[in-house]
């Protein structure tokens, strides 16, 4: 059984707003926090992540590590561990890259496509879901953040 508590909901009407919401989260992020990021292809997960990185003070390029699985950025106020697990076949692959060191480390961890590895996620993490609603416009996104605590 999972307990979730709704923390925040934002509405974005374009990539700039999605970036800005991520940037705000990056400024507020604390060491040891794990964020999971869920959303269909093209919802803005990478733009949101780039905003988080900017909020942490990372000035270099931040791209989705789809083929490398993980990217580490250490130039900001906290280390930033960015995972994209879209291509992960099983938990063994995550163990091979030493995911626990990052999930339970001293930096900020953001995991795209985290719904593909629920058994590996920490008992306590923040789930961020990005959804489109074409009735509200092509660039509209609903960004919902929840605290997840599993027993």
mmCIF file of C-alpha atoms in Angstrom:
data_model
loop_
_atom_site.group_PDB
_atom_site.id
_atom_site.type_symbol
_atom_site.label_atom_id
_atom_site.label_comp_id
_atom_site.label_asym_id
_atom_site.label_seq_id
_atom_site.Cartn_x
_atom_site.Cartn_y
_atom_site.Cartn_z
ATOM 1 C CA UNK A 1 0.000 0.000 0.000
ATOM 2 C CA UNK A 2 1.294 3.429 -0.920
ATOM 3 C CA UNK A 3 0.367 6.658 0.790
ATOM 4 C CA UNK A 4 0.504 9.817 -1.280
ATOM 5 C CA UNK A 5 -0.071 13.384 -0.293
ATOM 6 C CA UNK A 6 -0.731 16.013 -2.911
ATOM 7 C CA UNK A 7 1.779 18.797 -2.544
ATOM 8 C CA UNK A 8 1.445 21.073 -5.585
ATOM 9 C CA UNK A 9 -0.198 21.368 -8.974
ATOM 10 C CA UNK A 10 0.928 23.794 -11.662
ATOM 11 C CA UNK A 11 -0.411 24.596 -15.089
ATOM 12 C CA UNK A 12 2.075 25.401 -17.819
ATOM 13 C CA UNK A 13 1.176 26.974 -21.140
ATOM 14 C CA UNK A 14 4.543 26.537 -22.836
ATOM 15 C CA UNK A 15 8.097 25.209 -22.509
ATOM 16 C CA UNK A 16 9.298 28.410 -20.820
ATOM 17 C CA UNK A 17 6.774 27.963 -17.996
ATOM 18 C CA UNK A 18 7.615 24.260 -17.664
ATOM 19 C CA UNK A 19 11.308 25.188 -17.408
ATOM 20 C CA UNK A 20 10.505 27.856 -14.812
ATOM 21 C CA UNK A 21 8.537 25.405 -12.646
ATOM 22 C CA UNK A 22 11.468 22.988 -12.768
ATOM 23 C CA UNK A 23 13.873 25.810 -11.935
ATOM 24 C CA UNK A 24 11.844 26.704 -8.845
ATOM 25 C CA UNK A 25 11.972 23.081 -7.726
ATOM 26 C CA UNK A 26 15.749 23.029 -8.246
ATOM 27 C CA UNK A 27 16.179 26.120 -6.054
ATOM 28 C CA UNK A 28 14.128 24.456 -3.283
ATOM 29 C CA UNK A 29 15.748 21.000 -3.585
ATOM 30 C CA UNK A 30 17.627 19.564 -0.631
ATOM 31 C CA UNK A 31 20.374 16.953 -0.448
ATOM 32 C CA UNK A 32 19.181 13.360 -0.461
ATOM 33 C CA UNK A 33 15.838 14.075 -2.158
ATOM 34 C CA UNK A 34 14.675 11.730 -4.911
ATOM 35 C CA UNK A 35 12.232 13.007 -7.536
ATOM 36 C CA UNK A 36 10.507 10.686 -9.970
ATOM 37 C CA UNK A 37 9.299 12.102 -13.250
ATOM 38 C CA UNK A 38 6.466 10.436 -15.146
ATOM 39 C CA UNK A 39 4.825 11.508 -18.392
ATOM 40 C CA UNK A 40 4.262 10.397 -21.952
ATOM 41 C CA UNK A 41 6.744 11.126 -24.725
ATOM 42 C CA UNK A 42 6.709 14.804 -25.603
ATOM 43 C CA UNK A 43 5.208 16.100 -22.376
ATOM 44 C CA UNK A 44 8.252 18.160 -21.433
ATOM 45 C CA UNK A 45 10.163 15.946 -19.009
ATOM 46 C CA UNK A 46 13.522 17.036 -20.416
ATOM 47 C CA UNK A 47 12.594 20.729 -20.371
ATOM 48 C CA UNK A 48 11.426 20.357 -16.758
ATOM 49 C CA UNK A 49 14.687 18.583 -15.869
ATOM 50 C CA UNK A 50 16.729 21.339 -17.511
ATOM 51 C CA UNK A 51 14.882 23.791 -15.293
ATOM 52 C CA UNK A 52 15.692 21.747 -12.175
ATOM 53 C CA UNK A 53 19.355 21.738 -13.182
ATOM 54 C CA UNK A 54 19.315 25.510 -13.706
ATOM 55 C CA UNK A 55 17.738 25.955 -10.273
ATOM 56 C CA UNK A 56 20.625 23.955 -8.813
ATOM 57 C CA UNK A 57 23.093 26.309 -10.505
ATOM 58 C CA UNK A 58 24.137 23.997 -13.342
ATOM 59 C CA UNK A 59 25.017 26.082 -16.378
ATOM 60 C CA UNK A 60 26.177 23.414 -18.844
ATOM 61 C CA UNK A 61 23.920 21.514 -21.246
ATOM 62 C CA UNK A 62 21.520 19.010 -19.711
ATOM 63 C CA UNK A 63 20.059 16.372 -21.994
ATOM 64 C CA UNK A 64 18.065 13.250 -21.358
ATOM 65 C CA UNK A 65 20.529 10.370 -20.796
ATOM 66 C CA UNK A 66 18.347 7.910 -22.724
ATOM 67 C CA UNK A 67 21.233 5.769 -23.961
ATOM 68 C CA UNK A 68 23.647 6.248 -21.051
ATOM 69 C CA UNK A 69 20.901 5.772 -18.400
ATOM 70 C CA UNK A 70 22.502 8.258 -15.988
ATOM 71 C CA UNK A 71 24.280 11.595 -16.051
ATOM 72 C CA UNK A 72 26.015 13.206 -13.079
ATOM 73 C CA UNK A 73 26.357 16.988 -12.780
ATOM 74 C CA UNK A 74 28.536 18.286 -9.962
ATOM 75 C CA UNK A 75 28.916 21.970 -10.792
ATOM 76 C CA UNK A 76 25.779 23.177 -8.972
ATOM 77 C CA UNK A 77 25.130 23.834 -5.289
ATOM 78 C CA UNK A 78 24.345 20.097 -4.904
ATOM 79 C CA UNK A 79 25.309 17.125 -7.070
ATOM 80 C CA UNK A 80 22.544 16.322 -9.561
ATOM 81 C CA UNK A 81 21.950 12.708 -10.609
ATOM 82 C CA UNK A 82 19.748 12.506 -13.694
ATOM 83 C CA UNK A 83 18.435 9.068 -14.694
ATOM 84 C CA UNK A 84 16.405 8.103 -17.755
ATOM 85 C CA UNK A 85 15.312 4.497 -17.275
ATOM 86 C CA UNK A 86 13.190 4.234 -20.428
ATOM 87 C CA UNK A 87 15.514 1.600 -21.892
ATOM 88 C CA UNK A 88 16.133 -0.371 -18.688
ATOM 89 C CA UNK A 89 15.288 -4.030 -19.192
ATOM 90 C CA UNK A 90 15.398 -5.171 -15.575
ATOM 91 C CA UNK A 91 16.573 -4.327 -12.072
ATOM 92 C CA UNK A 92 19.933 -6.015 -12.712
ATOM 93 C CA UNK A 93 20.887 -3.240 -15.148
ATOM 94 C CA UNK A 94 20.249 -0.629 -12.468
ATOM 95 C CA UNK A 95 22.326 -2.604 -9.970
ATOM 96 C CA UNK A 96 25.202 -2.725 -12.448
ATOM 97 C CA UNK A 97 25.383 1.073 -12.552
ATOM 98 C CA UNK A 98 25.205 1.313 -8.753
ATOM 99 C CA UNK A 99 21.895 3.154 -8.568
ATOM 100 C CA UNK A 100 21.702 2.935 -4.759
ATOM 101 C CA UNK A 101 24.761 5.167 -4.386
ATOM 102 C CA UNK A 102 22.814 7.901 -6.173
ATOM 103 C CA UNK A 103 19.277 7.221 -4.912
ATOM 104 C CA UNK A 104 20.551 7.343 -1.332
ATOM 105 C CA UNK A 105 23.402 9.815 -1.854
ATOM 106 C CA UNK A 106 23.953 13.415 -0.850
ATOM 107 C CA UNK A 107 22.773 14.968 -4.071
ATOM 108 C CA UNK A 108 19.450 15.506 -5.811
ATOM 109 C CA UNK A 109 18.243 12.566 -7.863
ATOM 110 C CA UNK A 110 15.722 12.869 -10.691
ATOM 111 C CA UNK A 111 14.485 9.711 -12.433
ATOM 112 C CA UNK A 112 12.636 9.983 -15.744
ATOM 113 C CA UNK A 113 10.238 7.093 -16.537
ATOM 114 C CA UNK A 114 10.403 6.034 -12.879
ATOM 115 C CA UNK A 115 7.123 4.140 -13.225
ATOM 116 C CA UNK A 116 9.154 1.444 -15.041
ATOM 117 C CA UNK A 117 11.185 0.617 -11.906
ATOM 118 C CA UNK A 118 8.749 0.910 -8.964
ATOM 119 C CA UNK A 119 10.457 -1.879 -7.009
ATOM 120 C CA UNK A 120 13.725 0.084 -6.887
ATOM 121 C CA UNK A 121 12.380 3.436 -5.755
ATOM 122 C CA UNK A 122 13.061 4.647 -2.216
ATOM 123 C CA UNK A 123 10.194 4.310 0.250
ATOM 124 C CA UNK A 124 10.010 8.092 0.400
ATOM 125 C CA UNK A 125 10.264 10.160 -2.773
ATOM 126 C CA UNK A 126 8.516 12.943 -4.633
ATOM 127 C CA UNK A 127 6.514 11.888 -7.687
ATOM 128 C CA UNK A 128 6.101 14.455 -10.446
ATOM 129 C CA UNK A 129 3.618 13.736 -13.220
ATOM 130 C CA UNK A 130 3.376 15.819 -16.388
ATOM 131 C CA UNK A 131 0.251 15.471 -18.504
ATOM 132 C CA UNK A 132 -0.999 17.056 -21.720
ATOM 133 C CA UNK A 133 -4.570 18.234 -22.238
ATOM 134 C CA UNK A 134 -5.042 19.129 -25.895
ATOM 135 C CA UNK A 135 -8.440 20.668 -25.141
ATOM 136 C CA UNK A 136 -6.560 23.371 -23.222
ATOM 137 C CA UNK A 137 -4.003 23.894 -25.993
ATOM 138 C CA UNK A 138 -1.080 22.183 -27.686
ATOM 139 C CA UNK A 139 1.473 23.539 -25.176
ATOM 140 C CA UNK A 140 -0.674 23.081 -22.063
ATOM 141 C CA UNK A 141 0.776 20.842 -19.343
ATOM 142 C CA UNK A 142 -0.531 19.919 -15.903
ATOM 143 C CA UNK A 143 2.376 19.285 -13.535
ATOM 144 C CA UNK A 144 1.451 17.519 -10.325
ATOM 145 C CA UNK A 145 3.834 16.832 -7.457
ATOM 146 C CA UNK A 146 3.092 14.324 -4.680
ATOM 147 C CA UNK A 147 5.008 13.064 -1.688
ATOM 148 C CA UNK A 148 5.075 9.255 -1.748
ATOM 149 C CA UNK A 149 5.692 7.275 1.429
ATOM 150 C CA UNK A 150 5.520 3.517 1.426
ATOM 151 C CA UNK A 151 5.465 1.476 4.614
#
